Amino acid sequence: MKKELVIVIDFGGQYNQLVARRVRECNVYCEIYSYKTDLEKIKAMNPKGIILTGGPNSCYEADSPTYQKELFELGIPVLGLCYGAQLMMHVLGGKVEKADVSEYGKTELLVDKTDSRIFKGVSEKTIVWMSHTDYISKQAPGFEISAHTADCPVAVAENEEKKLYAIQFHPEVLHTVEGKTMLSNFVLGVCECAGDWKMDAFVEHTIQEIREKVGDGKVLLALSGGVDSSVAAGLLSRAIGKQLTCVFVDHGLLRKDEGDEVEGVFGPNGQFDLNFIRVNAQQRYYDKLAGVTEPEAKRKIIGEEFIRIFEEEAKKIGAVDFLAQGTIYPDVVESGLGGESAVIKSHHNVGGLPKHVDFKEIIEPLRDLFKDEVRKAGLELGIPEKLVFRQPFPGPGLGIRIIGEVTAEKVRIVQDADFIYREEIDKAAAAYKEETGSEPSWMPNQYFAALTNMRSVGVMGDFRTYDYAVALRAVKTIDFMTAEASEIPYEVLNKVMNRIINEVKGVNRIFYDLTSKPPGTIEFE
Ligand code: XMP
């Protein structure tokens, strides 16, 4: 099924994963490799096309990332984007120079070669996203200019016969209005891919692969109830049934009713055939966390305790053949095994690998998928939408949404407040959608309640109270690296405030967190 492969060669650009995703949106399988990858290895993969990404360097400088000329002589179509375009020109004898003015932002592109295969179905004047300081001042021999902009004489150059295309702008970002068409013209048109890589086929194929790999062996999976481990559990269960054992540790820091929901889907009365072990370790965690106030210390305890419990359970089960993990493609790329860009995500790895589990091999059925593809696979497997479209939720759970010491009482407060908040946001969003047919502009990408460690005086009926303040967080973000507070309508916030004060004992004040990231973080710890 992976026979039709397009390779993205990563030169350190910030959009490298986006390029691969866009290719997959054309239903063509795509993988990212560093520019350091050997040409022989690339040849051996027999790709239908190669895409060179952008990158922060200047291609004419001696120690900049480059690629040997032979890459362009394989007879395989190559598309260079931004740095990749400049590199292609540089290596093949064109000229790249520092521009007087760097071009940044939305720019009008004027198509010169209207019959170019890249521009099939694209307007003659179209808006594209530019971001460069160097520019191609002369295209390489054998290339013709197929588009330009006011500041960029060679915005697109091509050698039609050799199927080489150099694009100065970024078709992969949405600001390039017709970028998807251009990329699909390359992938489906120039590379002649069939575009038959679909999720149902992936699921069937992966189930077969798992069966072949596992044989009659035993597999152990730590199920957190998050999207990735749930989809991994679904796939493995469909492939090998009871040869799979899932250990679900309820650390008492999950959202309201979440432990029971996970059990409902994967437990004995659920829809999957597997051995399900739920460890109710709530009290054990609360005991461990007693008196601990420092966020990093809490994270560490929660992570270590998880490993310990998992190891204890594994010991009871005895030796297994495989340890399954819900690793997904961005994890692979970001850990440096795939592409070139270094995204720092290490603080999220709370657990690490258990050391005392007796297994022979690791199995990672989602290793090739992006998050949205994991979700599609989840739906394909019949995992409920509620679980599949779950918000990101940190491994240490509510432990890091409670400022100061974690106690069972505080967990109850934050669970109940958070439940009400999410319910009201979802209700308001659904009502808006019902009325207008679209999602509200304020719809946050992540929203939750946290418990501040502040208590203050209030009055309820005839009584003075001395209770906690709850903080409401809601952010709009694309990459979770930067974020802004979402503009939730005042009446929604007001309703949430009323309900939490009335329904959740121990709370007498509500704050809305306006902080963006940076300087804040998305979590509230
Ligand atoms: P911050 O708070 O760093 O969060 O702005 C960015 C995104 O990462 C999530 N997050 C975590 N996810 N384990 C996780 O699995 C963690 O320890 C963790 N800490 C933060 C956070 O929810 C947000 O989506």
PDB file of N, CA and C in Angstrom, residues 436-519:
ATOM      1  N   THR A 436     -25.946  29.577  12.658  1.00  0.00           N
ATOM      2  CA  THR A 436     -25.197  30.196  11.552  1.00  0.00           C
ATOM      3  C   THR A 436     -24.597  29.175  10.596  1.00  0.00           C
ATOM      4  N   GLY A 437     -24.556  27.928  11.007  1.00  0.00           N
ATOM      5  CA  GLY A 437     -23.948  26.905  10.144  1.00  0.00           C
ATOM      6  C   GLY A 437     -22.434  26.837  10.260  1.00  0.00           C
ATOM      7  N   SER A 438     -21.848  27.730  11.074  1.00  0.00           N
ATOM      8  CA  SER A 438     -20.384  27.642  11.209  1.00  0.00           C
ATOM      9  C   SER A 438     -19.971  27.743  12.681  1.00  0.00           C
ATOM     10  N   GLU A 439     -18.730  27.408  12.910  1.00  0.00           N
ATOM     11  CA  GLU A 439     -18.196  27.436  14.269  1.00  0.00           C
ATOM     12  C   GLU A 439     -17.952  28.886  14.689  1.00  0.00           C
ATOM     13  N   PRO A 440     -18.204  29.244  15.945  1.00  0.00           N
ATOM     14  CA  PRO A 440     -17.936  30.635  16.346  1.00  0.00           C
ATOM     15  C   PRO A 440     -16.453  30.971  16.278  1.00  0.00           C
ATOM     16  N   SER A 441     -16.149  32.244  15.988  1.00  0.00           N
ATOM     17  CA  SER A 441     -14.736  32.637  15.857  1.00  0.00           C
ATOM     18  C   SER A 441     -13.998  32.494  17.191  1.00  0.00           C
ATOM     19  N   TRP A 442     -14.765  32.519  18.284  1.00  0.00           N
ATOM     20  CA  TRP A 442     -14.109  32.412  19.589  1.00  0.00           C
ATOM     21  C   TRP A 442     -13.858  30.962  20.007  1.00  0.00           C
ATOM     22  N   MET A 443     -14.296  30.006  19.211  1.00  0.00           N
ATOM     23  CA  MET A 443     -14.180  28.597  19.626  1.00  0.00           C
ATOM     24  C   MET A 443     -12.738  28.254  19.987  1.00  0.00           C
ATOM     25  N   PRO A 444     -12.494  27.949  21.261  1.00  0.00           N
ATOM     26  CA  PRO A 444     -11.107  27.705  21.671  1.00  0.00           C
ATOM     27  C   PRO A 444     -10.596  26.347  21.197  1.00  0.00           C
ATOM     28  N   ASN A 445      -9.297  26.216  21.087  1.00  0.00           N
ATOM     29  CA  ASN A 445      -8.694  24.936  20.750  1.00  0.00           C
ATOM     30  C   ASN A 445      -8.422  24.112  22.011  1.00  0.00           C
ATOM     31  N   GLN A 446      -8.368  24.801  23.131  1.00  0.00           N
ATOM     32  CA  GLN A 446      -8.242  24.080  24.398  1.00  0.00           C
ATOM     33  C   GLN A 446      -8.905  24.923  25.480  1.00  0.00           C
ATOM     34  N   TYR A 447      -9.704  24.312  26.320  1.00  0.00           N
ATOM     35  CA  TYR A 447     -10.393  25.062  27.373  1.00  0.00           C
ATOM     36  C   TYR A 447     -10.647  24.167  28.570  1.00  0.00           C
ATOM     37  N   PHE A 448     -10.380  24.717  29.737  1.00  0.00           N
ATOM     38  CA  PHE A 448     -10.506  23.918  30.957  1.00  0.00           C
ATOM     39  C   PHE A 448     -10.538  24.846  32.160  1.00  0.00           C
ATOM     40  N   ALA A 449     -10.967  24.299  33.271  1.00  0.00           N
ATOM     41  CA  ALA A 449     -10.927  25.054  34.515  1.00  0.00           C
ATOM     42  C   ALA A 449      -9.736  24.584  35.343  1.00  0.00           C
ATOM     43  N   ALA A 450      -9.157  25.503  36.078  1.00  0.00           N
ATOM     44  CA  ALA A 450      -8.050  25.162  36.977  1.00  0.00           C
ATOM     45  C   ALA A 450      -8.389  25.708  38.354  1.00  0.00           C
ATOM     46  N   LEU A 451      -7.713  25.172  39.358  1.00  0.00           N
ATOM     47  CA  LEU A 451      -7.990  25.649  40.708  1.00  0.00           C
ATOM     48  C   LEU A 451      -6.809  26.454  41.228  1.00  0.00           C
ATOM     49  N   THR A 452      -7.055  27.732  41.488  1.00  0.00           N
ATOM     50  CA  THR A 452      -5.994  28.554  42.073  1.00  0.00           C
ATOM     51  C   THR A 452      -5.853  28.125  43.524  1.00  0.00           C
ATOM     52  N   ASN A 453      -4.782  28.541  44.123  1.00  0.00           N
ATOM     53  CA  ASN A 453      -4.591  28.168  45.526  1.00  0.00           C
ATOM     54  C   ASN A 453      -5.080  29.298  46.439  1.00  0.00           C
ATOM     55  N   MET A 454      -5.880  30.197  45.839  1.00  0.00           N
ATOM     56  CA  MET A 454      -6.285  31.372  46.585  1.00  0.00           C
ATOM     57  C   MET A 454      -7.661  31.186  47.217  1.00  0.00           C
ATOM     58  N   ARG A 455      -7.764  31.501  48.477  1.00  0.00           N
ATOM     59  CA  ARG A 455      -9.080  31.491  49.114  1.00  0.00           C
ATOM     60  C   ARG A 455      -9.372  32.912  49.574  1.00  0.00           C
ATOM     61  N   SER A 456     -10.640  33.272  49.489  1.00  0.00           N
ATOM     62  CA  SER A 456     -10.989  34.634  49.897  1.00  0.00           C
ATOM     63  C   SER A 456     -12.404  34.633  50.467  1.00  0.00           C
ATOM     64  N   VAL A 457     -12.744  35.741  51.038  1.00  0.00           N
ATOM     65  CA  VAL A 457     -14.033  35.860  51.717  1.00  0.00           C
ATOM     66  C   VAL A 457     -15.136  36.149  50.707  1.00  0.00           C
ATOM     67  N   GLY A 458     -16.237  35.485  50.892  1.00  0.00           N
ATOM     68  CA  GLY A 458     -17.405  35.761  50.071  1.00  0.00           C
ATOM     69  C   GLY A 458     -18.637  35.691  50.953  1.00  0.00           C
ATOM     70  N   VAL A 459     -19.798  35.846  50.339  1.00  0.00           N
ATOM     71  CA  VAL A 459     -21.009  35.723  51.121  1.00  0.00           C
ATOM     72  C   VAL A 459     -22.028  34.931  50.319  1.00  0.00           C
ATOM     73  N   MET A 460     -22.654  33.967  50.998  1.00  0.00           N
ATOM     74  CA  MET A 460     -23.641  33.097  50.357  1.00  0.00           C
ATOM     75  C   MET A 460     -24.856  33.098  51.261  1.00  0.00           C
ATOM     76  N   GLY A 461     -25.963  33.644  50.805  1.00  0.00           N
ATOM     77  CA  GLY A 461     -27.118  33.758  51.677  1.00  0.00           C
ATOM     78  C   GLY A 461     -26.744  34.611  52.881  1.00  0.00           C
ATOM     79  N   ASP A 462     -26.928  34.026  54.065  1.00  0.00           N
ATOM     80  CA  ASP A 462     -26.616  34.798  55.268  1.00  0.00           C
ATOM     81  C   ASP A 462     -25.231  34.497  55.806  1.00  0.00           C
ATOM     82  N   PHE A 463     -24.482  33.650  55.034  1.00  0.00           N
ATOM     83  CA  PHE A 463     -23.214  33.186  55.593  1.00  0.00           C
ATOM     84  C   PHE A 463     -22.012  33.777  54.898  1.00  0.00           C
ATOM     85  N   ARG A 464     -20.984  34.007  55.690  1.00  0.00           N
ATOM     86  CA  ARG A 464     -19.698  34.344  55.096  1.00  0.00           C
ATOM     87  C   ARG A 464     -19.044  33.056  54.629  1.00  0.00           C
ATOM     88  N   THR A 465     -18.373  33.110  53.490  1.00  0.00           N
ATOM     89  CA  THR A 465     -17.628  31.924  53.048  1.00  0.00           C
ATOM     90  C   THR A 465     -16.157  32.294  52.986  1.00  0.00           C
ATOM     91  N   TYR A 466     -15.325  31.284  52.988  1.00  0.00           N
ATOM     92  CA  TYR A 466     -13.892  31.472  52.790  1.00  0.00           C
ATOM     93  C   TYR A 466     -13.457  30.335  51.867  1.00  0.00           C
ATOM     94  N   ASP A 467     -13.605  30.571  50.573  1.00  0.00           N
ATOM     95  CA  ASP A 467     -13.487  29.473  49.614  1.00  0.00           C
ATOM     96  C   ASP A 467     -12.475  29.765  48.508  1.00  0.00           C
ATOM     97  N   TYR A 468     -12.330  28.779  47.644  1.00  0.00           N
ATOM     98  CA  TYR A 468     -11.336  28.859  46.554  1.00  0.00           C
ATOM     99  C   TYR A 468     -11.832  29.679  45.367  1.00  0.00           C
ATOM    100  N   ALA A 469     -10.859  30.169  44.587  1.00  0.00           N
ATOM    101  CA  ALA A 469     -11.154  30.821  43.314  1.00  0.00           C
ATOM    102  C   ALA A 469     -10.791  29.861  42.180  1.00  0.00           C
ATOM    103  N   VAL A 470     -11.714  29.706  41.239  1.00  0.00           N
ATOM    104  CA  VAL A 470     -11.464  28.872  40.063  1.00  0.00           C
ATOM    105  C   VAL A 470     -11.028  29.778  38.909  1.00  0.00           C
ATOM    106  N   ALA A 471     -10.036  29.333  38.143  1.00  0.00           N
ATOM    107  CA  ALA A 471      -9.604  30.083  36.957  1.00  0.00           C
ATOM    108  C   ALA A 471     -10.096  29.357  35.714  1.00  0.00           C
ATOM    109  N   LEU A 472     -10.700  30.111  34.799  1.00  0.00           N
ATOM    110  CA  LEU A 472     -11.138  29.519  33.538  1.00  0.00           C
ATOM    111  C   LEU A 472     -10.108  29.875  32.474  1.00  0.00           C
ATOM    112  N   ARG A 473      -9.707  28.888  31.703  1.00  0.00           N
ATOM    113  CA  ARG A 473      -8.716  29.099  30.650  1.00  0.00           C
ATOM    114  C   ARG A 473      -9.348  28.677  29.338  1.00  0.00           C
ATOM    115  N   ALA A 474      -9.136  29.460  28.296  1.00  0.00           N
ATOM    116  CA  ALA A 474      -9.586  29.056  26.950  1.00  0.00           C
ATOM    117  C   ALA A 474      -8.656  29.741  25.971  1.00  0.00           C
ATOM    118  N   VAL A 475      -8.007  28.957  25.115  1.00  0.00           N
ATOM    119  CA  VAL A 475      -7.058  29.567  24.181  1.00  0.00           C
ATOM    120  C   VAL A 475      -7.329  29.167  22.742  1.00  0.00           C
ATOM    121  N   LYS A 476      -6.981  30.112  21.876  1.00  0.00           N
ATOM    122  CA  LYS A 476      -6.957  29.829  20.441  1.00  0.00           C
ATOM    123  C   LYS A 476      -5.493  29.624  20.077  1.00  0.00           C
ATOM    124  N   THR A 477      -5.236  28.540  19.400  1.00  0.00           N
ATOM    125  CA  THR A 477      -3.853  28.265  19.011  1.00  0.00           C
ATOM    126  C   THR A 477      -3.856  27.335  17.814  1.00  0.00           C
ATOM    127  N   ILE A 478      -2.791  27.421  17.028  1.00  0.00           N
ATOM    128  CA  ILE A 478      -2.669  26.487  15.911  1.00  0.00           C
ATOM    129  C   ILE A 478      -1.687  25.392  16.288  1.00  0.00           C
ATOM    130  N   ASP A 479      -0.558  25.799  16.825  1.00  0.00           N
ATOM    131  CA  ASP A 479       0.499  24.809  17.060  1.00  0.00           C
ATOM    132  C   ASP A 479       0.760  24.555  18.540  1.00  0.00           C
ATOM    133  N   PHE A 480       0.021  25.171  19.425  1.00  0.00           N
ATOM    134  CA  PHE A 480       0.190  25.015  20.872  1.00  0.00           C
ATOM    135  C   PHE A 480       1.535  25.562  21.373  1.00  0.00           C
ATOM    136  N   MET A 481       2.276  26.187  20.483  1.00  0.00           N
ATOM    137  CA  MET A 481       3.545  26.818  20.884  1.00  0.00           C
ATOM    138  C   MET A 481       3.296  28.276  21.281  1.00  0.00           C
ATOM    139  N   THR A 482       2.360  28.897  20.570  1.00  0.00           N
ATOM    140  CA  THR A 482       1.919  30.241  20.953  1.00  0.00           C
ATOM    141  C   THR A 482       0.398  30.165  21.028  1.00  0.00           C
ATOM    142  N   ALA A 483      -0.196  31.049  21.812  1.00  0.00           N
ATOM    143  CA  ALA A 483      -1.651  30.995  21.968  1.00  0.00           C
ATOM    144  C   ALA A 483      -2.173  32.343  22.443  1.00  0.00           C
ATOM    145  N   GLU A 484      -3.455  32.568  22.177  1.00  0.00           N
ATOM    146  CA  GLU A 484      -4.098  33.768  22.705  1.00  0.00           C
ATOM    147  C   GLU A 484      -5.360  33.364  23.444  1.00  0.00           C
ATOM    148  N   ALA A 485      -5.712  34.169  24.453  1.00  0.00           N
ATOM    149  CA  ALA A 485      -6.955  33.892  25.166  1.00  0.00           C
ATOM    150  C   ALA A 485      -8.102  34.075  24.175  1.00  0.00           C
ATOM    151  N   SER A 486      -9.056  33.187  24.273  1.00  0.00           N
ATOM    152  CA  SER A 486     -10.162  33.222  23.335  1.00  0.00           C
ATOM    153  C   SER A 486     -11.237  34.201  23.836  1.00  0.00           C
ATOM    154  N   GLU A 487     -11.903  34.883  22.884  1.00  0.00           N
ATOM    155  CA  GLU A 487     -12.893  35.890  23.286  1.00  0.00           C
ATOM    156  C   GLU A 487     -14.269  35.262  23.490  1.00  0.00           C
ATOM    157  N   ILE A 488     -14.367  34.482  24.568  1.00  0.00           N
ATOM    158  CA  ILE A 488     -15.635  33.823  24.904  1.00  0.00           C
ATOM    159  C   ILE A 488     -16.671  34.916  25.205  1.00  0.00           C
ATOM    160  N   PRO A 489     -17.877  34.826  24.634  1.00  0.00           N
ATOM    161  CA  PRO A 489     -18.877  35.852  24.912  1.00  0.00           C
ATOM    162  C   PRO A 489     -19.144  35.997  26.415  1.00  0.00           C
ATOM    163  N   TYR A 490     -19.353  37.233  26.815  1.00  0.00           N
ATOM    164  CA  TYR A 490     -19.524  37.532  28.233  1.00  0.00           C
ATOM    165  C   TYR A 490     -20.673  36.737  28.846  1.00  0.00           C
ATOM    166  N   GLU A 491     -21.771  36.604  28.108  1.00  0.00           N
ATOM    167  CA  GLU A 491     -22.916  35.910  28.715  1.00  0.00           C
ATOM    168  C   GLU A 491     -22.602  34.431  28.966  1.00  0.00           C
ATOM    169  N   VAL A 492     -21.740  33.851  28.137  1.00  0.00           N
ATOM    170  CA  VAL A 492     -21.368  32.451  28.378  1.00  0.00           C
ATOM    171  C   VAL A 492     -20.536  32.360  29.656  1.00  0.00           C
ATOM    172  N   LEU A 493     -19.575  33.269  29.775  1.00  0.00           N
ATOM    173  CA  LEU A 493     -18.730  33.269  30.975  1.00  0.00           C
ATOM    174  C   LEU A 493     -19.577  33.496  32.229  1.00  0.00           C
ATOM    175  N   ASN A 494     -20.518  34.390  32.083  1.00  0.00           N
ATOM    176  CA  ASN A 494     -21.373  34.727  33.209  1.00  0.00           C
ATOM    177  C   ASN A 494     -22.199  33.527  33.672  1.00  0.00           C
ATOM    178  N   LYS A 495     -22.698  32.804  32.695  1.00  0.00           N
ATOM    179  CA  LYS A 495     -23.493  31.615  33.014  1.00  0.00           C
ATOM    180  C   LYS A 495     -22.617  30.563  33.704  1.00  0.00           C
ATOM    181  N   VAL A 496     -21.406  30.388  33.184  1.00  0.00           N
ATOM    182  CA  VAL A 496     -20.475  29.428  33.776  1.00  0.00           C
ATOM    183  C   VAL A 496     -20.202  29.827  35.219  1.00  0.00           C
ATOM    184  N   MET A 497     -19.972  31.133  35.429  1.00  0.00           N
ATOM    185  CA  MET A 497     -19.700  31.636  36.779  1.00  0.00           C
ATOM    186  C   MET A 497     -20.856  31.280  37.715  1.00  0.00           C
ATOM    187  N   ASN A 498     -22.074  31.583  37.268  1.00  0.00           N
ATOM    188  CA  ASN A 498     -23.240  31.298  38.096  1.00  0.00           C
ATOM    189  C   ASN A 498     -23.355  29.827  38.446  1.00  0.00           C
ATOM    190  N   ARG A 499     -23.199  29.018  37.429  1.00  0.00           N
ATOM    191  CA  ARG A 499     -23.370  27.582  37.671  1.00  0.00           C
ATOM    192  C   ARG A 499     -22.296  27.037  38.605  1.00  0.00           C
ATOM    193  N   ILE A 500     -21.047  27.426  38.375  1.00  0.00           N
ATOM    194  CA  ILE A 500     -19.983  26.877  39.233  1.00  0.00           C
ATOM    195  C   ILE A 500     -20.198  27.306  40.685  1.00  0.00           C
ATOM    196  N   ILE A 501     -20.495  28.594  40.879  1.00  0.00           N
ATOM    197  CA  ILE A 501     -20.702  29.075  42.258  1.00  0.00           C
ATOM    198  C   ILE A 501     -21.853  28.331  42.921  1.00  0.00           C
ATOM    199  N   ASN A 502     -22.932  28.100  42.165  1.00  0.00           N
ATOM    200  CA  ASN A 502     -24.101  27.449  42.746  1.00  0.00           C
ATOM    201  C   ASN A 502     -23.942  25.949  42.906  1.00  0.00           C
ATOM    202  N   GLU A 503     -23.229  25.328  41.967  1.00  0.00           N
ATOM    203  CA  GLU A 503     -23.227  23.864  41.952  1.00  0.00           C
ATOM    204  C   GLU A 503     -21.985  23.231  42.571  1.00  0.00           C
ATOM    205  N   VAL A 504     -20.904  23.994  42.654  1.00  0.00           N
ATOM    206  CA  VAL A 504     -19.671  23.375  43.151  1.00  0.00           C
ATOM    207  C   VAL A 504     -19.336  23.922  44.538  1.00  0.00           C
ATOM    208  N   LYS A 505     -19.440  23.052  45.504  1.00  0.00           N
ATOM    209  CA  LYS A 505     -19.167  23.465  46.880  1.00  0.00           C
ATOM    210  C   LYS A 505     -17.673  23.765  47.036  1.00  0.00           C
ATOM    211  N   GLY A 506     -17.372  24.863  47.714  1.00  0.00           N
ATOM    212  CA  GLY A 506     -15.959  25.183  47.974  1.00  0.00           C
ATOM    213  C   GLY A 506     -15.408  26.265  47.063  1.00  0.00           C
ATOM    214  N   VAL A 507     -16.269  26.807  46.180  1.00  0.00           N
ATOM    215  CA  VAL A 507     -15.809  27.853  45.258  1.00  0.00           C
ATOM    216  C   VAL A 507     -16.663  29.100  45.462  1.00  0.00           C
ATOM    217  N   ASN A 508     -16.022  30.244  45.599  1.00  0.00           N
ATOM    218  CA  ASN A 508     -16.818  31.468  45.707  1.00  0.00           C
ATOM    219  C   ASN A 508     -16.337  32.596  44.779  1.00  0.00           C
ATOM    220  N   ARG A 509     -15.357  32.325  43.943  1.00  0.00           N
ATOM    221  CA  ARG A 509     -14.917  33.329  42.973  1.00  0.00           C
ATOM    222  C   ARG A 509     -14.473  32.657  41.682  1.00  0.00           C
ATOM    223  N   ILE A 510     -14.705  33.365  40.550  1.00  0.00           N
ATOM    224  CA  ILE A 510     -14.299  32.828  39.245  1.00  0.00           C
ATOM    225  C   ILE A 510     -13.486  33.886  38.518  1.00  0.00           C
ATOM    226  N   PHE A 511     -12.337  33.496  37.996  1.00  0.00           N
ATOM    227  CA  PHE A 511     -11.516  34.389  37.166  1.00  0.00           C
ATOM    228  C   PHE A 511     -11.434  33.840  35.750  1.00  0.00           C
ATOM    229  N   TYR A 512     -11.342  34.762  34.788  1.00  0.00           N
ATOM    230  CA  TYR A 512     -11.046  34.323  33.418  1.00  0.00           C
ATOM    231  C   TYR A 512      -9.613  34.722  33.104  1.00  0.00           C
ATOM    232  N   ASP A 513      -8.811  33.764  32.655  1.00  0.00           N
ATOM    233  CA  ASP A 513      -7.390  34.014  32.415  1.00  0.00           C
ATOM    234  C   ASP A 513      -7.194  34.609  31.013  1.00  0.00           C
ATOM    235  N   LEU A 514      -6.742  35.870  30.964  1.00  0.00           N
ATOM    236  CA  LEU A 514      -6.584  36.576  29.691  1.00  0.00           C
ATOM    237  C   LEU A 514      -5.189  36.430  29.089  1.00  0.00           C
ATOM    238  N   THR A 515      -4.316  35.739  29.795  1.00  0.00           N
ATOM    239  CA  THR A 515      -2.905  35.730  29.398  1.00  0.00           C
ATOM    240  C   THR A 515      -2.666  34.957  28.105  1.00  0.00           C
ATOM    241  N   SER A 516      -1.823  35.521  27.245  1.00  0.00           N
ATOM    242  CA  SER A 516      -1.450  34.784  26.034  1.00  0.00           C
ATOM    243  C   SER A 516      -0.182  33.972  26.324  1.00  0.00           C
ATOM    244  N   LYS A 517       0.195  33.139  25.374  1.00  0.00           N
ATOM    245  CA  LYS A 517       1.446  32.368  25.483  1.00  0.00           C
ATOM    246  C   LYS A 517       2.354  32.777  24.345  1.00  0.00           C
ATOM    247  N   PRO A 518       3.576  33.209  24.520  1.00  0.00           N
ATOM    248  CA  PRO A 518       4.091  33.674  25.787  1.00  0.00           C
ATOM    249  C   PRO A 518       3.398  34.971  26.196  1.00  0.00           C
ATOM    250  N   PRO A 519       3.538  35.425  27.386  1.00  0.00           N
ATOM    251  CA  PRO A 519       4.424  34.976  28.467  1.00  0.00           C
ATOM    252  C   PRO A 519       3.840  33.825  29.296  1.00  0.00           C
TER     253      PRO A 519
END
